[in-house]
mmCIF file of N, CA, C and O in Angstrom:
data_model
loop_
_atom_site.group_PDB
_atom_site.id
_atom_site.type_symbol
_atom_site.label_atom_id
_atom_site.label_comp_id
_atom_site.label_asym_id
_atom_site.label_seq_id
_atom_site.Cartn_x
_atom_site.Cartn_y
_atom_site.Cartn_z
ATOM 1 N N MET A 1 88.543 89.734 98.127
ATOM 2 C CA MET A 1 89.629 90.520 98.686
ATOM 3 C C MET A 1 89.307 92.007 98.525
ATOM 4 O O MET A 1 88.689 92.414 97.558
ATOM 5 N N ILE A 2 89.780 92.778 99.487
ATOM 6 C CA ILE A 2 89.604 94.230 99.476
ATOM 7 C C ILE A 2 90.968 94.890 99.313
ATOM 8 O O ILE A 2 91.915 94.566 100.033
ATOM 9 N N ASN A 3 91.062 95.801 98.366
ATOM 10 C CA ASN A 3 92.271 96.593 98.166
ATOM 11 C C ASN A 3 92.020 97.953 98.810
ATOM 12 O O ASN A 3 91.056 98.640 98.470
ATOM 13 N N HIS A 4 92.863 98.318 99.748
ATOM 14 C CA HIS A 4 92.764 99.585 100.494
ATOM 15 C C HIS A 4 93.939 100.450 100.049
ATOM 16 O O HIS A 4 95.095 100.122 100.321
ATOM 17 N N VAL A 5 93.644 101.537 99.329
ATOM 18 C CA VAL A 5 94.686 102.424 98.798
ATOM 19 C C VAL A 5 94.523 103.788 99.449
ATOM 20 O O VAL A 5 93.435 104.368 99.429
ATOM 21 N N VAL A 6 95.607 104.292 100.041
ATOM 22 C CA VAL A 6 95.561 105.583 100.719
ATOM 23 C C VAL A 6 96.744 106.433 100.257
ATOM 24 O O VAL A 6 97.873 105.945 100.190
ATOM 25 N N LEU A 7 96.469 107.686 99.947
ATOM 26 C CA LEU A 7 97.505 108.645 99.572
ATOM 27 C C LEU A 7 97.611 109.699 100.660
ATOM 28 O O LEU A 7 96.595 110.154 101.190
ATOM 29 N N PHE A 8 98.849 110.098 100.969
ATOM 30 C CA PHE A 8 99.096 111.088 102.009
ATOM 31 C C PHE A 8 99.934 112.235 101.449
ATOM 32 O O PHE A 8 100.921 112.012 100.764
ATOM 33 N N LYS A 9 99.523 113.462 101.782
ATOM 34 C CA LYS A 9 100.278 114.672 101.437
ATOM 35 C C LYS A 9 100.811 115.260 102.730
ATOM 36 O O LYS A 9 100.038 115.595 103.640
ATOM 37 N N LEU A 10 102.122 115.354 102.845
ATOM 38 C CA LEU A 10 102.731 115.882 104.057
ATOM 39 C C LEU A 10 102.612 117.397 104.144
ATOM 40 O O LEU A 10 102.432 118.084 103.143
ATOM 41 N N LYS A 11 102.734 117.876 105.378
ATOM 42 C CA LYS A 11 102.783 119.320 105.628
ATOM 43 C C LYS A 11 103.995 119.912 104.919
ATOM 44 O O LYS A 11 104.874 119.180 104.463
ATOM 45 N N GLY A 12 104.083 121.214 104.868
ATOM 46 C CA GLY A 12 105.155 121.898 104.153
ATOM 47 C C GLY A 12 106.475 121.926 104.906
ATOM 48 O O GLY A 12 106.963 122.996 105.249
ATOM 49 N N TYR A 13 107.041 120.783 105.149
ATOM 50 C CA TYR A 13 108.324 120.693 105.859
ATOM 51 C C TYR A 13 109.470 121.155 104.969
ATOM 52 O O TYR A 13 109.415 120.977 103.749
ATOM 53 N N PRO A 14 110.540 121.695 105.569
ATOM 54 C CA PRO A 14 111.763 121.938 104.797
ATOM 55 C C PRO A 14 112.270 120.595 104.256
ATOM 56 O O PRO A 14 112.003 119.542 104.846
ATOM 57 N N GLU A 15 112.979 120.628 103.151
ATOM 58 C CA GLU A 15 113.356 119.403 102.435
ATOM 59 C C GLU A 15 114.006 118.335 103.319
ATOM 60 O O GLU A 15 113.604 117.174 103.297
ATOM 61 N N ALA A 16 115.006 118.690 104.097
ATOM 62 C CA ALA A 16 115.709 117.706 104.928
ATOM 63 C C ALA A 16 114.769 117.090 105.971
ATOM 64 O O ALA A 16 114.787 115.888 106.217
ATOM 65 N N GLU A 17 113.935 117.923 106.556
ATOM 66 C CA GLU A 17 112.987 117.424 107.560
ATOM 67 C C GLU A 17 111.909 116.551 106.899
ATOM 68 O O GLU A 17 111.502 115.533 107.457
ATOM 69 N N LYS A 18 111.486 116.954 105.716
ATOM 70 C CA LYS A 18 110.455 116.198 105.007
ATOM 71 C C LYS A 18 110.936 114.782 104.712
ATOM 72 O O LYS A 18 110.194 113.820 104.883
ATOM 73 N N GLU A 19 112.170 114.634 104.284
ATOM 74 C CA GLU A 19 112.735 113.307 104.024
ATOM 75 C C GLU A 19 112.672 112.433 105.270
ATOM 76 O O GLU A 19 112.291 111.269 105.203
ATOM 77 N N ALA A 20 113.026 113.001 106.401
ATOM 78 C CA ALA A 20 113.009 112.247 107.658
ATOM 79 C C ALA A 20 111.584 111.860 108.053
ATOM 80 O O ALA A 20 111.338 110.732 108.506
ATOM 81 N N VAL A 21 110.651 112.771 107.860
ATOM 82 C CA VAL A 21 109.247 112.491 108.193
ATOM 83 C C VAL A 21 108.703 111.400 107.282
ATOM 84 O O VAL A 21 108.014 110.478 107.738
ATOM 85 N N ILE A 22 109.014 111.477 106.009
ATOM 86 C CA ILE A 22 108.565 110.452 105.056
ATOM 87 C C ILE A 22 109.075 109.078 105.488
ATOM 88 O O ILE A 22 108.325 108.097 105.500
ATOM 89 N N ARG A 23 110.326 108.989 105.841
ATOM 90 C CA ARG A 23 110.906 107.695 106.259
ATOM 91 C C ARG A 23 110.235 107.190 107.539
ATOM 92 O O ARG A 23 109.971 106.005 107.689
ATOM 93 N N LYS A 24 109.946 108.090 108.463
ATOM 94 C CA LYS A 24 109.296 107.708 109.720
ATOM 95 C C LYS A 24 107.893 107.171 109.463
ATOM 96 O O LYS A 24 107.490 106.142 110.018
ATOM 97 N N VAL A 25 107.135 107.860 108.627
ATOM 98 C CA VAL A 25 105.772 107.425 108.300
ATOM 99 C C VAL A 25 105.818 106.096 107.554
ATOM 100 O O VAL A 25 105.057 105.170 107.859
ATOM 101 N N LYS A 26 106.720 105.966 106.610
ATOM 102 C CA LYS A 26 106.864 104.717 105.841
ATOM 103 C C LYS A 26 107.157 103.547 106.776
ATOM 104 O O LYS A 26 106.525 102.489 106.689
ATOM 105 N N SER A 27 108.083 103.735 107.668
ATOM 106 C CA SER A 27 108.452 102.684 108.618
ATOM 107 C C SER A 27 107.277 102.295 109.516
ATOM 108 O O SER A 27 107.025 101.101 109.758
ATOM 109 N N ALA A 28 106.545 103.290 109.999
ATOM 110 C CA ALA A 28 105.394 103.023 110.872
ATOM 111 C C ALA A 28 104.307 102.256 110.122
ATOM 112 O O ALA A 28 103.717 101.307 110.659
ATOM 113 N N LEU A 29 104.046 102.643 108.887
ATOM 114 C CA LEU A 29 103.044 101.947 108.087
ATOM 115 C C LEU A 29 103.471 100.510 107.793
ATOM 116 O O LEU A 29 102.683 99.573 107.935
ATOM 117 N N GLU A 30 104.722 100.324 107.395
ATOM 118 C CA GLU A 30 105.209 98.984 107.067
ATOM 119 C C GLU A 30 105.184 98.047 108.264
ATOM 120 O O GLU A 30 104.968 96.844 108.112
ATOM 121 N N ALA A 31 105.373 98.573 109.456
ATOM 122 C CA ALA A 31 105.362 97.750 110.668
ATOM 123 C C ALA A 31 103.984 97.153 110.952
ATOM 124 O O ALA A 31 103.873 96.136 111.650
ATOM 125 N N LEU A 32 102.943 97.753 110.401
ATOM 126 C CA LEU A 32 101.588 97.247 110.644
ATOM 127 C C LEU A 32 101.398 95.842 110.093
ATOM 128 O O LEU A 32 100.605 95.062 110.623
ATOM 129 N N LYS A 33 102.127 95.478 109.057
ATOM 130 C CA LYS A 33 101.993 94.144 108.450
ATOM 131 C C LYS A 33 102.262 93.050 109.466
ATOM 132 O O LYS A 33 101.568 92.038 109.512
ATOM 133 N N SER A 34 103.238 93.231 110.317
ATOM 134 C CA SER A 34 103.586 92.199 111.297
ATOM 135 C C SER A 34 102.804 92.327 112.604
ATOM 136 O O SER A 34 102.846 91.439 113.442
ATOM 137 N N LYS A 35 102.062 93.408 112.759
ATOM 138 C CA LYS A 35 101.347 93.648 114.010
ATOM 139 C C LYS A 35 99.841 93.380 113.933
ATOM 140 O O LYS A 35 99.190 93.244 114.965
ATOM 141 N N ILE A 36 99.299 93.349 112.716
ATOM 142 C CA ILE A 36 97.852 93.197 112.548
ATOM 143 C C ILE A 36 97.599 92.019 111.606
ATOM 144 O O ILE A 36 97.905 92.104 110.412
ATOM 145 N N GLU A 37 97.051 90.963 112.139
ATOM 146 C CA GLU A 37 96.909 89.735 111.348
ATOM 147 C C GLU A 37 95.942 89.859 110.172
ATOM 148 O O GLU A 37 96.059 89.121 109.200
ATOM 149 N N GLN A 38 95.007 90.793 110.221
ATOM 150 C CA GLN A 38 94.063 90.962 109.110
ATOM 151 C C GLN A 38 94.745 91.480 107.840
ATOM 152 O O GLN A 38 94.202 91.339 106.752
ATOM 153 N N VAL A 39 95.914 92.082 107.973
ATOM 154 C CA VAL A 39 96.637 92.620 106.817
ATOM 155 C C VAL A 39 97.282 91.457 106.065
ATOM 156 O O VAL A 39 98.169 90.790 106.580
ATOM 157 N N LYS A 40 96.827 91.222 104.835
ATOM 158 C CA LYS A 40 97.352 90.123 104.021
ATOM 159 C C LYS A 40 98.498 90.567 103.117
ATOM 160 O O LYS A 40 99.333 89.771 102.724
ATOM 161 N N HIS A 41 98.515 91.821 102.778
ATOM 162 C CA HIS A 41 99.575 92.392 101.933
ATOM 163 C C HIS A 41 99.668 93.869 102.284
ATOM 164 O O HIS A 41 98.640 94.512 102.539
ATOM 165 N N LEU A 42 100.873 94.394 102.300
ATOM 166 C CA LEU A 42 101.045 95.817 102.582
ATOM 167 C C LEU A 42 102.307 96.309 101.884
ATOM 168 O O LEU A 42 103.357 95.668 101.979
ATOM 169 N N GLU A 43 102.172 97.407 101.165
ATOM 170 C CA GLU A 43 103.347 98.052 100.573
ATOM 171 C C GLU A 43 103.183 99.558 100.674
ATOM 172 O O GLU A 43 102.064 100.078 100.670
ATOM 173 N N VAL A 44 104.307 100.225 100.794
ATOM 174 C CA VAL A 44 104.318 101.685 100.906
ATOM 175 C C VAL A 44 105.236 102.220 99.822
ATOM 176 O O VAL A 44 106.398 101.827 99.731
ATOM 177 N N GLY A 45 104.694 103.106 98.995
ATOM 178 C CA GLY A 45 105.483 103.729 97.945
ATOM 179 C C GLY A 45 105.671 105.207 98.239
ATOM 180 O O GLY A 45 104.780 105.865 98.790
ATOM 181 N N LEU A 46 106.840 105.704 97.886
ATOM 182 C CA LEU A 46 107.166 107.114 98.090
ATOM 183 C C LEU A 46 107.275 107.797 96.738
ATOM 184 O O LEU A 46 107.868 107.247 95.807
ATOM 185 N N ASN A 47 106.730 108.985 96.629
ATOM 186 C CA ASN A 47 106.839 109.743 95.394
ATOM 187 C C ASN A 47 108.314 110.025 95.131
ATOM 188 O O ASN A 47 109.043 110.484 96.022
ATOM 189 N N TYR A 48 108.759 109.736 93.924
ATOM 190 C CA TYR A 48 110.167 109.946 93.590
ATOM 191 C C TYR A 48 110.563 111.413 93.645
ATOM 192 O O TYR A 48 111.730 111.752 93.820
ATOM 193 N N GLU A 49 109.591 112.312 93.518
ATOM 194 C CA GLU A 49 109.865 113.742 93.538
ATOM 195 C C GLU A 49 109.538 114.291 94.928
ATOM 196 O O GLU A 49 108.373 114.354 95.327
ATOM 197 N N LEU A 50 110.547 114.662 95.672
ATOM 198 C CA LEU A 50 110.375 115.096 97.052
ATOM 199 C C LEU A 50 109.471 116.316 97.179
ATOM 200 O O LEU A 50 108.705 116.429 98.125
ATOM 201 N N ASN A 51 109.541 117.232 96.234
ATOM 202 C CA ASN A 51 108.739 118.455 96.304
ATOM 203 C C ASN A 51 107.599 118.432 95.293
ATOM 204 O O ASN A 51 107.259 119.453 94.691
ATOM 205 N N ALA A 52 106.981 117.285 95.149
ATOM 206 C CA ALA A 52 105.877 117.145 94.204
ATOM 207 C C ALA A 52 104.645 117.911 94.687
ATOM 208 O O ALA A 52 104.435 118.073 95.882
ATOM 209 N N LYS A 53 103.841 118.363 93.736
ATOM 210 C CA LYS A 53 102.580 119.014 94.080
ATOM 211 C C LYS A 53 101.514 117.965 94.403
ATOM 212 O O LYS A 53 100.491 118.275 94.980
ATOM 213 N N SER A 54 101.776 116.733 94.014
ATOM 214 C CA SER A 54 100.831 115.653 94.269
ATOM 215 C C SER A 54 101.110 115.049 95.654
ATOM 216 O O SER A 54 101.761 115.661 96.487
ATOM 217 N N TYR A 55 100.649 113.849 95.879
ATOM 218 C CA TYR A 55 100.815 113.197 97.180
ATOM 219 C C TYR A 55 102.235 112.667 97.347
ATOM 220 O O TYR A 55 102.948 112.426 96.386
ATOM 221 N N ASP A 56 102.634 112.488 98.607
ATOM 222 C CA ASP A 56 103.997 112.081 98.933
ATOM 223 C C ASP A 56 104.144 110.582 99.186
ATOM 224 O O ASP A 56 105.187 109.997 98.900
ATOM 225 N N ILE A 57 103.118 109.970 99.767
ATOM 226 C CA ILE A 57 103.196 108.576 100.196
ATOM 227 C C ILE A 57 101.938 107.847 99.737
ATOM 228 O O ILE A 57 100.833 108.392 99.810
ATOM 229 N N CYS A 58 102.119 106.601 99.307
ATOM 230 C CA CYS A 58 100.996 105.755 98.918
ATOM 231 C C CYS A 58 101.054 104.453 99.721
ATOM 232 O O CYS A 58 102.095 103.798 99.756
ATOM 233 N N LEU A 59 99.948 104.116 100.351
ATOM 234 C CA LEU A 59 99.808 102.848 101.073
ATOM 235 C C LEU A 59 98.857 101.966 100.283
ATOM 236 O O LEU A 59 97.758 102.396 99.921
ATOM 237 N N ILE A 60 99.283 100.735 100.006
ATOM 238 C CA ILE A 60 98.420 99.743 99.372
ATOM 239 C C ILE A 60 98.390 98.539 100.300
ATOM 240 O O ILE A 60 99.447 97.977 100.634
ATOM 241 N N SER A 61 97.198 98.160 100.731
ATOM 242 C CA SER A 61 97.075 96.986 101.596
ATOM 243 C C SER A 61 95.864 96.168 101.185
ATOM 244 O O SER A 61 94.910 96.690 100.611
ATOM 245 N N HIS A 62 95.946 94.867 101.453
ATOM 246 C CA HIS A 62 94.887 93.936 101.068
ATOM 247 C C HIS A 62 94.319 93.255 102.302
ATOM 248 O O HIS A 62 95.064 92.912 103.233
ATOM 249 N N PHE A 63 93.005 93.039 102.247
ATOM 250 C CA PHE A 63 92.277 92.377 103.330
ATOM 251 C C PHE A 63 91.341 91.352 102.709
ATOM 252 O O PHE A 63 90.862 91.540 101.587
ATOM 253 N N GLU A 64 91.050 90.300 103.431
ATOM 254 C CA GLU A 64 90.173 89.265 102.895
ATOM 255 C C GLU A 64 88.720 89.711 102.818
ATOM 256 O O GLU A 64 87.970 89.205 101.985
ATOM 257 N N SER A 65 88.311 90.647 103.664
ATOM 258 C CA SER A 65 86.909 91.067 103.691
ATOM 259 C C SER A 65 86.793 92.495 104.217
ATOM 260 O O SER A 65 87.737 93.040 104.808
ATOM 261 N N LEU A 66 85.609 93.061 104.043
ATOM 262 C CA LEU A 66 85.347 94.393 104.595
ATOM 263 C C LEU A 66 85.396 94.365 106.123
ATOM 264 O O LEU A 66 85.846 95.324 106.743
ATOM 265 N N SER A 67 84.966 93.270 106.721
ATOM 266 C CA SER A 67 85.020 93.195 108.187
ATOM 267 C C SER A 67 86.470 93.166 108.670
ATOM 268 O O SER A 67 86.785 93.728 109.720
ATOM 269 N N ASP A 68 87.372 92.529 107.912
ATOM 270 C CA ASP A 68 88.793 92.570 108.270
ATOM 271 C C ASP A 68 89.337 93.989 108.149
ATOM 272 O O ASP A 68 90.120 94.444 108.992
ATOM 273 N N LEU A 69 88.941 94.708 107.105
ATOM 274 C CA LEU A 69 89.357 96.105 106.942
ATOM 275 C C LEU A 69 88.830 96.945 108.096
ATOM 276 O O LEU A 69 89.561 97.770 108.659
ATOM 277 N N ASP A 70 87.574 96.714 108.479
ATOM 278 C CA ASP A 70 86.995 97.451 109.605
ATOM 279 C C ASP A 70 87.743 97.153 110.903
ATOM 280 O O ASP A 70 87.969 98.060 111.713
ATOM 281 N N GLY A 71 88.158 95.901 111.104
ATOM 282 C CA GLY A 71 88.945 95.542 112.282
ATOM 283 C C GLY A 71 90.300 96.229 112.295
ATOM 284 O O GLY A 71 90.783 96.671 113.343
ATOM 285 N N TYR A 72 90.906 96.329 111.133
ATOM 286 C CA TYR A 72 92.190 97.030 110.974
ATOM 287 C C TYR A 72 92.042 98.497 111.358
ATOM 288 O O TYR A 72 92.888 99.054 112.054
ATOM 289 N N ARG A 73 90.964 99.113 110.929
ATOM 290 C CA ARG A 73 90.764 100.546 111.173
ATOM 291 C C ARG A 73 90.727 100.904 112.654
ATOM 292 O O ARG A 73 91.125 102.000 113.034
ATOM 293 N N VAL A 74 90.232 99.996 113.491
ATOM 294 C CA VAL A 74 90.114 100.291 114.924
ATOM 295 C C VAL A 74 91.177 99.584 115.767
ATOM 296 O O VAL A 74 91.188 99.721 116.988
ATOM 297 N N HIS A 75 92.068 98.865 115.114
ATOM 298 C CA HIS A 75 93.134 98.160 115.833
ATOM 299 C C HIS A 75 94.041 99.181 116.530
ATOM 300 O O HIS A 75 94.421 100.199 115.936
ATOM 301 N N PRO A 76 94.412 98.931 117.794
ATOM 302 C CA PRO A 76 95.255 99.890 118.539
ATOM 303 C C PRO A 76 96.567 100.243 117.834
ATOM 304 O O PRO A 76 96.997 101.409 117.882
ATOM 305 N N GLU A 77 97.199 99.289 117.167
ATOM 306 C CA GLU A 77 98.459 99.592 116.461
ATOM 307 C C GLU A 77 98.206 100.516 115.273
ATOM 308 O O GLU A 77 99.010 101.404 114.989
ATOM 309 N N HIS A 78 97.098 100.313 114.587
ATOM 310 C CA HIS A 78 96.744 101.205 113.473
ATOM 311 C C HIS A 78 96.439 102.602 113.989
ATOM 312 O O HIS A 78 96.860 103.605 113.399
ATOM 313 N N LEU A 79 95.735 102.683 115.114
ATOM 314 C CA LEU A 79 95.383 103.992 115.673
ATOM 315 C C LEU A 79 96.618 104.786 116.088
ATOM 316 O O LEU A 79 96.628 106.014 115.980
ATOM 317 N N LYS A 80 97.679 104.102 116.518
ATOM 318 C CA LYS A 80 98.945 104.789 116.832
ATOM 319 C C LYS A 80 99.515 105.444 115.569
ATOM 320 O O LYS A 80 100.011 106.579 115.613
ATOM 321 N N VAL A 81 99.456 104.716 114.464
ATOM 322 C CA VAL A 81 99.977 105.257 113.208
ATOM 323 C C VAL A 81 99.079 106.393 112.714
ATOM 324 O O VAL A 81 99.569 107.381 112.167
ATOM 325 N N VAL A 82 97.786 106.275 112.923
ATOM 326 C CA VAL A 82 96.858 107.349 112.550
ATOM 327 C C VAL A 82 97.244 108.645 113.263
ATOM 328 O O VAL A 82 97.206 109.725 112.665
ATOM 329 N N GLU A 83 97.632 108.553 114.523
ATOM 330 C CA GLU A 83 98.084 109.752 115.254
ATOM 331 C C GLU A 83 99.274 110.401 114.557
ATOM 332 O O GLU A 83 99.310 111.622 114.386
ATOM 333 N N LEU A 84 100.249 109.583 114.175
ATOM 334 C CA LEU A 84 101.422 110.099 113.465
ATOM 335 C C LEU A 84 101.003 110.735 112.142
ATOM 336 O O LEU A 84 101.475 111.829 111.801
ATOM 337 N N ILE A 85 100.135 110.078 111.412
ATOM 338 C CA ILE A 85 99.652 110.602 110.137
ATOM 339 C C ILE A 85 98.959 111.956 110.345
ATOM 340 O O ILE A 85 99.200 112.910 109.601
ATOM 341 N N ASN A 86 98.112 112.035 111.355
ATOM 342 C CA ASN A 86 97.398 113.289 111.629
ATOM 343 C C ASN A 86 98.344 114.429 111.990
ATOM 344 O O ASN A 86 98.081 115.587 111.668
ATOM 345 N N GLU A 87 99.456 114.105 112.641
ATOM 346 C CA GLU A 87 100.437 115.123 113.033
ATOM 347 C C GLU A 87 101.276 115.612 111.852
ATOM 348 O O GLU A 87 101.788 116.724 111.887
ATOM 349 N N THR A 88 101.437 114.785 110.824
ATOM 350 C CA THR A 88 102.408 115.076 109.777
ATOM 351 C C THR A 88 101.810 115.383 108.403
ATOM 352 O O THR A 88 102.539 115.810 107.518
ATOM 353 N N THR A 89 100.510 115.178 108.232
ATOM 354 C CA THR A 89 99.930 115.353 106.903
ATOM 355 C C THR A 89 98.874 116.453 106.863
ATOM 356 O O THR A 89 98.310 116.823 107.882
ATOM 357 N N VAL A 90 98.628 116.927 105.639
ATOM 358 C CA VAL A 90 97.585 117.931 105.431
ATOM 359 C C VAL A 90 96.439 117.384 104.593
ATOM 360 O O VAL A 90 95.342 117.939 104.605
ATOM 361 N N GLU A 91 96.704 116.330 103.836
ATOM 362 C CA GLU A 91 95.668 115.737 102.991
ATOM 363 C C GLU A 91 95.800 114.230 102.989
ATOM 364 O O GLU A 91 96.899 113.676 103.130
ATOM 365 N N ARG A 92 94.633 113.581 102.806
ATOM 366 C CA ARG A 92 94.576 112.129 102.712
ATOM 367 C C ARG A 92 93.461 111.794 101.724
ATOM 368 O O ARG A 92 92.411 112.427 101.742
ATOM 369 N N ALA A 93 93.710 110.831 100.879
ATOM 370 C CA ALA A 93 92.673 110.328 99.967
ATOM 371 C C ALA A 93 92.720 108.814 100.030
ATOM 372 O O ALA A 93 93.788 108.220 100.106
ATOM 373 N N ALA A 94 91.542 108.177 100.008
ATOM 374 C CA ALA A 94 91.499 106.723 100.103
ATOM 375 C C ALA A 94 90.438 106.152 99.182
ATOM 376 O O ALA A 94 89.418 106.784 98.917
ATOM 377 N N VAL A 95 90.724 104.943 98.702
ATOM 378 C CA VAL A 95 89.777 104.172 97.906
ATOM 379 C C VAL A 95 89.879 102.728 98.366
ATOM 380 O O VAL A 95 90.982 102.189 98.503
ATOM 381 N N ASP A 96 88.724 102.111 98.608
ATOM 382 C CA ASP A 96 88.656 100.701 98.964
ATOM 383 C C ASP A 96 87.805 100.008 97.909
ATOM 384 O O ASP A 96 86.696 100.468 97.607
ATOM 385 N N PHE A 97 88.337 98.926 97.329
ATOM 386 C CA PHE A 97 87.566 98.231 96.296
ATOM 387 C C PHE A 97 87.853 96.737 96.341
ATOM 388 O O PHE A 97 88.906 96.306 96.787
ATOM 389 N N GLU A 98 86.858 95.988 95.847
ATOM 390 C CA GLU A 98 87.000 94.540 95.772
ATOM 391 C C GLU A 98 87.810 94.181 94.544
ATOM 392 O O GLU A 98 87.689 94.805 93.497
ATOM 393 N N PHE A 99 88.612 93.120 94.690
ATOM 394 C CA PHE A 99 89.337 92.630 93.508
ATOM 395 C C PHE A 99 89.428 91.126 93.561
ATOM 396 O O PHE A 99 89.143 90.512 94.559
#
């Protein structure tokens, strides 16, 4: 199994707007579980501190193999979410590891 962990730092939105953007990104990420069969597990965590200096959103997803992860990366539904992520974030960090 492959664990795919991604952290996202949002742009400097005003607090009320940032909350709405976080919810939109969370919803879009969570929807991938039902749209992409290679995704075996998916959870999205939000930083409890809205104005944290660290990352705002954490995605944890599991895949049976690296080829399944590679298929996920180019899946049209994933690419739609990537567009949203690119529009709303300034930083991204990812780690993929076997477990």
